[in-house]
Amino acid sequence: MKRADGAAATRKAVAVKAKSAGRRTGSQPAKARNAADANGDKGSWHLARSDAERRLSDFEFALERLAQSYYRWKASCLAAVCQVPLTGDDVAVLNVVRMGDEPKRLAEVGQLLNRVDVPNLQYATRKLVRAGLIETEGRSSRKETRYRATARGRAVTEDYAALRATTLPPLFDALPGWIDSCAATTAQLDQMSGLYGQAARVAITKRHQS
């Protein structure tokens, strides 16, 4: 009886020791996994393999969301003052054509918007012409064709500007110091736009060299 009790106690002690050892040996990998998760090593995606790439990816996603919100806002603002269904891209073209009340070639519109997708720009201008918001002049050639806002286009863009003035500034006033930082942010974005353009040229060069 004593021998059986001793054997049972021994087995119990061994089991407790093994369980305790398992917790100790398993704790380190768990900590390592938690640290890896915190550092983004586990589950991070292919664009973020270092801290710098993670920060850049965070910026790019914020930029994507900002762009989508901005273009959705422009379409909504235009829809509130005009019954013509236009996208945010269309509204951008309309406002650039109206800028300074001077006729502009399609190439100039593309340069001001940093766009090289000429077919899409042509589609947008045709849509705006059909809507009676812009018109063409100088039809000697497509390159010489200029676009300018019609009387209706000027009225619509004025209404757009008025609604914009009563909607956006009060919201942005809730951001402390946004007016003071706006110029610096704009300059930074312009610089980054140039860097992305430079990177695009490098990528194209590498593609043709491979």
mmCIF file of C-alpha atoms in Angstrom:
data_model
loop_
_atom_site.group_PDB
_atom_site.id
_atom_site.type_symbol
_atom_site.label_atom_id
_atom_site.label_comp_id
_atom_site.label_asym_id
_atom_site.label_seq_id
_atom_site.Cartn_x
_atom_site.Cartn_y
_atom_site.Cartn_z
ATOM 1 C CA MET A 1 0.000 0.000 0.000
ATOM 2 C CA LYS A 2 2.803 2.346 0.916
ATOM 3 C CA ARG A 3 4.616 1.395 -2.277
ATOM 4 C CA ALA A 4 1.516 2.220 -4.345
ATOM 5 C CA ASP A 5 1.081 5.524 -2.578
ATOM 6 C CA GLY A 6 4.730 6.353 -3.178
ATOM 7 C CA ALA A 7 4.480 5.527 -6.868
ATOM 8 C CA ALA A 8 1.376 7.663 -7.235
ATOM 9 C CA ALA A 9 3.098 10.547 -5.494
ATOM 10 C CA THR A 10 6.103 10.156 -7.753
ATOM 11 C CA ARG A 11 3.948 10.172 -10.882
ATOM 12 C CA LYS A 12 2.121 13.254 -9.615
ATOM 13 C CA ALA A 13 5.371 15.052 -8.891
ATOM 14 C CA VAL A 14 6.711 14.211 -12.352
ATOM 15 C CA ALA A 15 3.507 15.434 -13.999
ATOM 16 C CA VAL A 16 3.560 18.710 -12.064
ATOM 17 C CA LYS A 17 7.231 19.218 -12.932
ATOM 18 C CA ALA A 18 6.595 18.494 -16.620
ATOM 19 C CA LYS A 19 3.635 20.856 -16.683
ATOM 20 C CA SER A 20 5.668 23.568 -14.999
ATOM 21 C CA ALA A 21 8.545 23.026 -17.425
ATOM 22 C CA GLY A 22 6.121 23.200 -20.338
ATOM 23 C CA ARG A 23 4.865 26.553 -19.145
ATOM 24 C CA ARG A 24 8.410 27.841 -18.815
ATOM 25 C CA THR A 25 9.587 26.595 -22.192
ATOM 26 C CA GLY A 26 6.405 27.738 -23.878
ATOM 27 C CA SER A 27 6.451 31.206 -22.351
ATOM 28 C CA GLN A 28 9.443 32.434 -24.292
ATOM 29 C CA PRO A 29 8.065 31.608 -27.776
ATOM 30 C CA ALA A 30 4.765 33.216 -26.770
ATOM 31 C CA LYS A 31 6.582 36.372 -25.742
ATOM 32 C CA ALA A 32 8.564 36.299 -28.958
ATOM 33 C CA ARG A 33 5.359 35.890 -30.959
ATOM 34 C CA ASN A 34 3.741 38.776 -29.108
ATOM 35 C CA ALA A 35 6.806 40.943 -29.731
ATOM 36 C CA ALA A 36 6.776 39.948 -33.390
ATOM 37 C CA ASP A 37 3.103 40.828 -33.636
ATOM 38 C CA ALA A 38 3.751 44.177 -31.980
ATOM 39 C CA ASN A 39 6.560 44.878 -34.417
ATOM 40 C CA GLY A 40 4.451 43.855 -37.352
ATOM 41 C CA ASP A 41 6.662 40.854 -38.213
ATOM 42 C CA LYS A 42 3.772 38.402 -38.152
ATOM 43 C CA GLY A 43 0.861 39.164 -40.422
ATOM 44 C CA SER A 44 2.484 42.258 -41.954
ATOM 45 C CA TRP A 45 2.117 42.500 -45.683
ATOM 46 C CA HIS A 46 4.504 42.681 -48.591
ATOM 47 C CA LEU A 47 4.781 46.491 -48.707
ATOM 48 C CA ALA A 48 5.903 46.803 -45.082
ATOM 49 C CA ARG A 49 9.055 44.816 -44.360
ATOM 50 C CA SER A 50 10.807 47.462 -42.268
ATOM 51 C CA ASP A 51 9.857 50.273 -39.940
ATOM 52 C CA ALA A 52 10.369 52.861 -42.676
ATOM 53 C CA GLU A 53 8.205 50.870 -45.094
ATOM 54 C CA ARG A 54 5.499 50.496 -42.446
ATOM 55 C CA ARG A 55 5.456 54.236 -41.870
ATOM 56 C CA LEU A 56 5.324 54.878 -45.604
ATOM 57 C CA SER A 57 2.518 52.345 -45.994
ATOM 58 C CA ASP A 58 0.556 54.045 -43.210
ATOM 59 C CA PHE A 59 1.006 57.362 -45.000
ATOM 60 C CA GLU A 60 -0.045 55.909 -48.339
ATOM 61 C CA PHE A 61 -3.190 54.360 -46.896
ATOM 62 C CA ALA A 62 -4.054 57.666 -45.239
ATOM 63 C CA LEU A 63 -3.447 59.336 -48.597
ATOM 64 C CA GLU A 64 -5.713 56.819 -50.347
ATOM 65 C CA ARG A 65 -8.496 57.436 -47.848
ATOM 66 C CA LEU A 66 -8.034 61.198 -48.098
ATOM 67 C CA ALA A 67 -8.173 61.096 -51.901
ATOM 68 C CA GLN A 68 -11.319 58.972 -51.893
ATOM 69 C CA SER A 69 -13.008 61.221 -49.326
ATOM 70 C CA TYR A 70 -11.945 64.338 -51.227
ATOM 71 C CA TYR A 71 -13.244 63.184 -54.584
ATOM 72 C CA ARG A 72 -16.456 61.873 -53.028
ATOM 73 C CA TRP A 73 -16.899 65.266 -51.351
ATOM 74 C CA LYS A 74 -16.431 67.118 -54.641
ATOM 75 C CA ALA A 75 -19.011 64.969 -56.386
ATOM 76 C CA SER A 76 -21.468 65.457 -53.526
ATOM 77 C CA CYS A 77 -20.918 69.216 -53.415
ATOM 78 C CA LEU A 78 -21.423 69.549 -57.170
ATOM 79 C CA ALA A 79 -24.549 67.365 -57.042
ATOM 80 C CA ALA A 80 -26.031 69.725 -54.441
ATOM 81 C CA VAL A 81 -25.850 72.697 -56.820
ATOM 82 C CA CYS A 82 -26.246 70.998 -60.206
ATOM 83 C CA GLN A 83 -28.349 68.097 -61.447
ATOM 84 C CA VAL A 84 -25.636 66.817 -63.792
ATOM 85 C CA PRO A 85 -24.148 63.542 -62.463
ATOM 86 C CA LEU A 86 -20.397 64.116 -62.325
ATOM 87 C CA THR A 87 -17.538 62.307 -60.614
ATOM 88 C CA GLY A 88 -14.896 63.935 -58.463
ATOM 89 C CA ASP A 89 -12.510 63.717 -61.425
ATOM 90 C CA ASP A 90 -15.017 65.577 -63.614
ATOM 91 C CA VAL A 91 -15.407 68.294 -60.986
ATOM 92 C CA ALA A 92 -11.620 68.682 -60.807
ATOM 93 C CA VAL A 93 -11.470 69.217 -64.570
ATOM 94 C CA LEU A 94 -14.360 71.690 -64.439
ATOM 95 C CA ASN A 95 -12.739 73.772 -61.686
ATOM 96 C CA VAL A 96 -9.363 73.795 -63.453
ATOM 97 C CA VAL A 97 -10.957 74.895 -66.724
ATOM 98 C CA ARG A 98 -12.714 77.682 -64.808
ATOM 99 C CA MET A 99 -9.500 78.678 -62.993
ATOM 100 C CA GLY A 100 -8.584 82.267 -63.813
ATOM 101 C CA ASP A 101 -11.412 82.409 -66.380
ATOM 102 C CA GLU A 102 -8.894 81.734 -69.131
ATOM 103 C CA PRO A 103 -9.272 79.074 -71.880
ATOM 104 C CA LYS A 104 -6.938 76.104 -71.454
ATOM 105 C CA ARG A 105 -5.668 73.321 -73.690
ATOM 106 C CA LEU A 106 -6.178 69.754 -72.596
ATOM 107 C CA ALA A 107 -2.424 69.446 -72.012
ATOM 108 C CA GLU A 108 -2.558 72.397 -69.605
ATOM 109 C CA VAL A 109 -5.443 70.825 -67.702
ATOM 110 C CA GLY A 110 -3.434 67.620 -67.418
ATOM 111 C CA GLN A 111 -0.354 69.480 -66.199
ATOM 112 C CA LEU A 112 -2.286 71.385 -63.551
ATOM 113 C CA LEU A 113 -3.831 68.144 -62.261
ATOM 114 C CA ASN A 114 -0.610 66.110 -62.726
ATOM 115 C CA ARG A 115 -2.471 63.683 -64.953
ATOM 116 C CA VAL A 116 -1.185 61.859 -68.026
ATOM 117 C CA ASP A 117 -4.288 59.760 -68.727
ATOM 118 C CA VAL A 118 -5.254 61.750 -71.812
ATOM 119 C CA PRO A 119 -8.174 59.487 -72.897
ATOM 120 C CA ASN A 120 -9.842 59.914 -69.503
ATOM 121 C CA LEU A 121 -9.311 63.671 -69.621
ATOM 122 C CA GLN A 122 -10.841 63.754 -73.090
ATOM 123 C CA TYR A 123 -13.817 61.755 -71.830
ATOM 124 C CA ALA A 124 -14.291 64.188 -68.924
ATOM 125 C CA THR A 125 -14.158 67.256 -71.164
ATOM 126 C CA ARG A 126 -16.646 65.709 -73.597
ATOM 127 C CA LYS A 127 -18.993 64.996 -70.695
ATOM 128 C CA LEU A 128 -18.677 68.575 -69.453
ATOM 129 C CA VAL A 129 -19.270 69.945 -72.955
ATOM 130 C CA ARG A 130 -22.438 67.825 -73.328
ATOM 131 C CA ALA A 131 -23.620 69.105 -69.943
ATOM 132 C CA GLY A 132 -23.207 72.685 -71.132
ATOM 133 C CA LEU A 133 -20.683 73.514 -68.418
ATOM 134 C CA ILE A 134 -17.671 74.103 -70.677
ATOM 135 C CA GLU A 135 -17.224 74.831 -74.366
ATOM 136 C CA THR A 136 -14.433 74.632 -76.913
ATOM 137 C CA GLU A 137 -12.739 77.216 -79.067
ATOM 138 C CA GLY A 138 -10.001 77.037 -81.695
ATOM 139 C CA ARG A 139 -10.978 73.869 -83.553
ATOM 140 C CA SER A 140 -8.077 73.930 -86.027
ATOM 141 C CA SER A 141 -6.623 70.821 -84.362
ATOM 142 C CA ARG A 142 -7.198 68.742 -81.264
ATOM 143 C CA LYS A 143 -3.984 70.025 -79.687
ATOM 144 C CA GLU A 144 -5.014 73.623 -80.284
ATOM 145 C CA THR A 145 -8.539 73.160 -78.936
ATOM 146 C CA ARG A 146 -9.085 75.191 -75.805
ATOM 147 C CA TYR A 147 -11.747 74.755 -73.160
ATOM 148 C CA ARG A 148 -13.484 77.473 -71.212
ATOM 149 C CA ALA A 149 -16.415 77.618 -68.820
ATOM 150 C CA THR A 150 -19.805 78.574 -70.230
ATOM 151 C CA ALA A 151 -22.144 80.987 -68.480
ATOM 152 C CA ARG A 152 -23.848 77.992 -66.915
ATOM 153 C CA GLY A 153 -20.486 76.531 -65.923
ATOM 154 C CA ARG A 154 -19.486 79.768 -64.226
ATOM 155 C CA ALA A 155 -22.797 79.897 -62.348
ATOM 156 C CA VAL A 156 -22.465 76.283 -61.213
ATOM 157 C CA THR A 157 -18.866 76.723 -60.062
ATOM 158 C CA GLU A 158 -19.849 79.887 -58.181
ATOM 159 C CA ASP A 159 -22.593 77.952 -56.384
ATOM 160 C CA TYR A 160 -20.103 75.164 -55.730
ATOM 161 C CA ALA A 161 -17.628 77.637 -54.226
ATOM 162 C CA ALA A 162 -20.337 79.190 -52.035
ATOM 163 C CA LEU A 163 -21.437 75.818 -50.651
ATOM 164 C CA ARG A 164 -17.809 74.810 -50.153
ATOM 165 C CA ALA A 165 -17.153 78.002 -48.175
ATOM 166 C CA THR A 166 -20.038 77.354 -45.798
ATOM 167 C CA THR A 167 -19.279 73.651 -45.366
ATOM 168 C CA LEU A 168 -15.548 72.929 -45.171
ATOM 169 C CA PRO A 169 -13.978 75.853 -43.247
ATOM 170 C CA PRO A 170 -16.193 75.406 -40.144
ATOM 171 C CA LEU A 171 -15.206 71.734 -40.010
ATOM 172 C CA PHE A 172 -11.513 72.438 -40.469
ATOM 173 C CA ASP A 173 -11.628 75.128 -37.802
ATOM 174 C CA ALA A 174 -11.909 72.262 -35.316
ATOM 175 C CA LEU A 175 -8.343 71.239 -36.227
ATOM 176 C CA PRO A 176 -5.964 73.318 -34.083
ATOM 177 C CA GLY A 177 -3.501 75.342 -36.142
ATOM 178 C CA TRP A 178 -4.552 73.901 -39.499
ATOM 179 C CA ILE A 179 -4.368 77.284 -41.244
ATOM 180 C CA ASP A 180 -0.790 77.882 -40.062
ATOM 181 C CA SER A 181 0.320 74.387 -41.069
ATOM 182 C CA CYS A 182 -1.545 74.343 -44.384
ATOM 183 C CA ALA A 183 1.214 76.011 -46.408
ATOM 184 C CA ALA A 184 3.894 73.696 -45.018
ATOM 185 C CA THR A 185 1.715 70.635 -45.640
ATOM 186 C CA THR A 186 1.031 71.767 -49.205
ATOM 187 C CA ALA A 187 4.751 72.212 -49.844
ATOM 188 C CA GLN A 188 5.485 68.762 -48.420
ATOM 189 C CA LEU A 189 2.809 67.146 -50.560
ATOM 190 C CA ASP A 190 4.197 68.868 -53.657
ATOM 191 C CA GLN A 191 7.666 67.549 -52.811
ATOM 192 C CA MET A 192 6.326 64.043 -52.269
ATOM 193 C CA SER A 193 4.420 64.244 -55.551
ATOM 194 C CA GLY A 194 7.740 64.917 -57.241
ATOM 195 C CA LEU A 195 9.341 61.968 -55.441
ATOM 196 C CA TYR A 196 6.590 59.620 -56.584
ATOM 197 C CA GLY A 197 7.054 60.922 -60.120
ATOM 198 C CA GLN A 198 10.786 60.275 -59.887
ATOM 199 C CA ALA A 199 10.146 56.776 -58.524
ATOM 200 C CA ALA A 200 7.773 56.082 -61.406
ATOM 201 C CA ARG A 201 10.472 57.033 -63.912
ATOM 202 C CA VAL A 202 12.971 54.776 -62.151
ATOM 203 C CA ALA A 203 10.489 51.894 -62.227
ATOM 204 C CA ILE A 204 9.859 52.392 -65.948
ATOM 205 C CA THR A 205 13.607 52.491 -66.609
ATOM 206 C CA LYS A 206 14.153 49.254 -64.697
ATOM 207 C CA ARG A 207 11.339 47.584 -66.601
ATOM 208 C CA HIS A 208 12.938 48.394 -69.926
ATOM 209 C CA GLN A 209 16.370 47.349 -68.692
ATOM 210 C CA SER A 210 15.223 43.901 -67.550
#
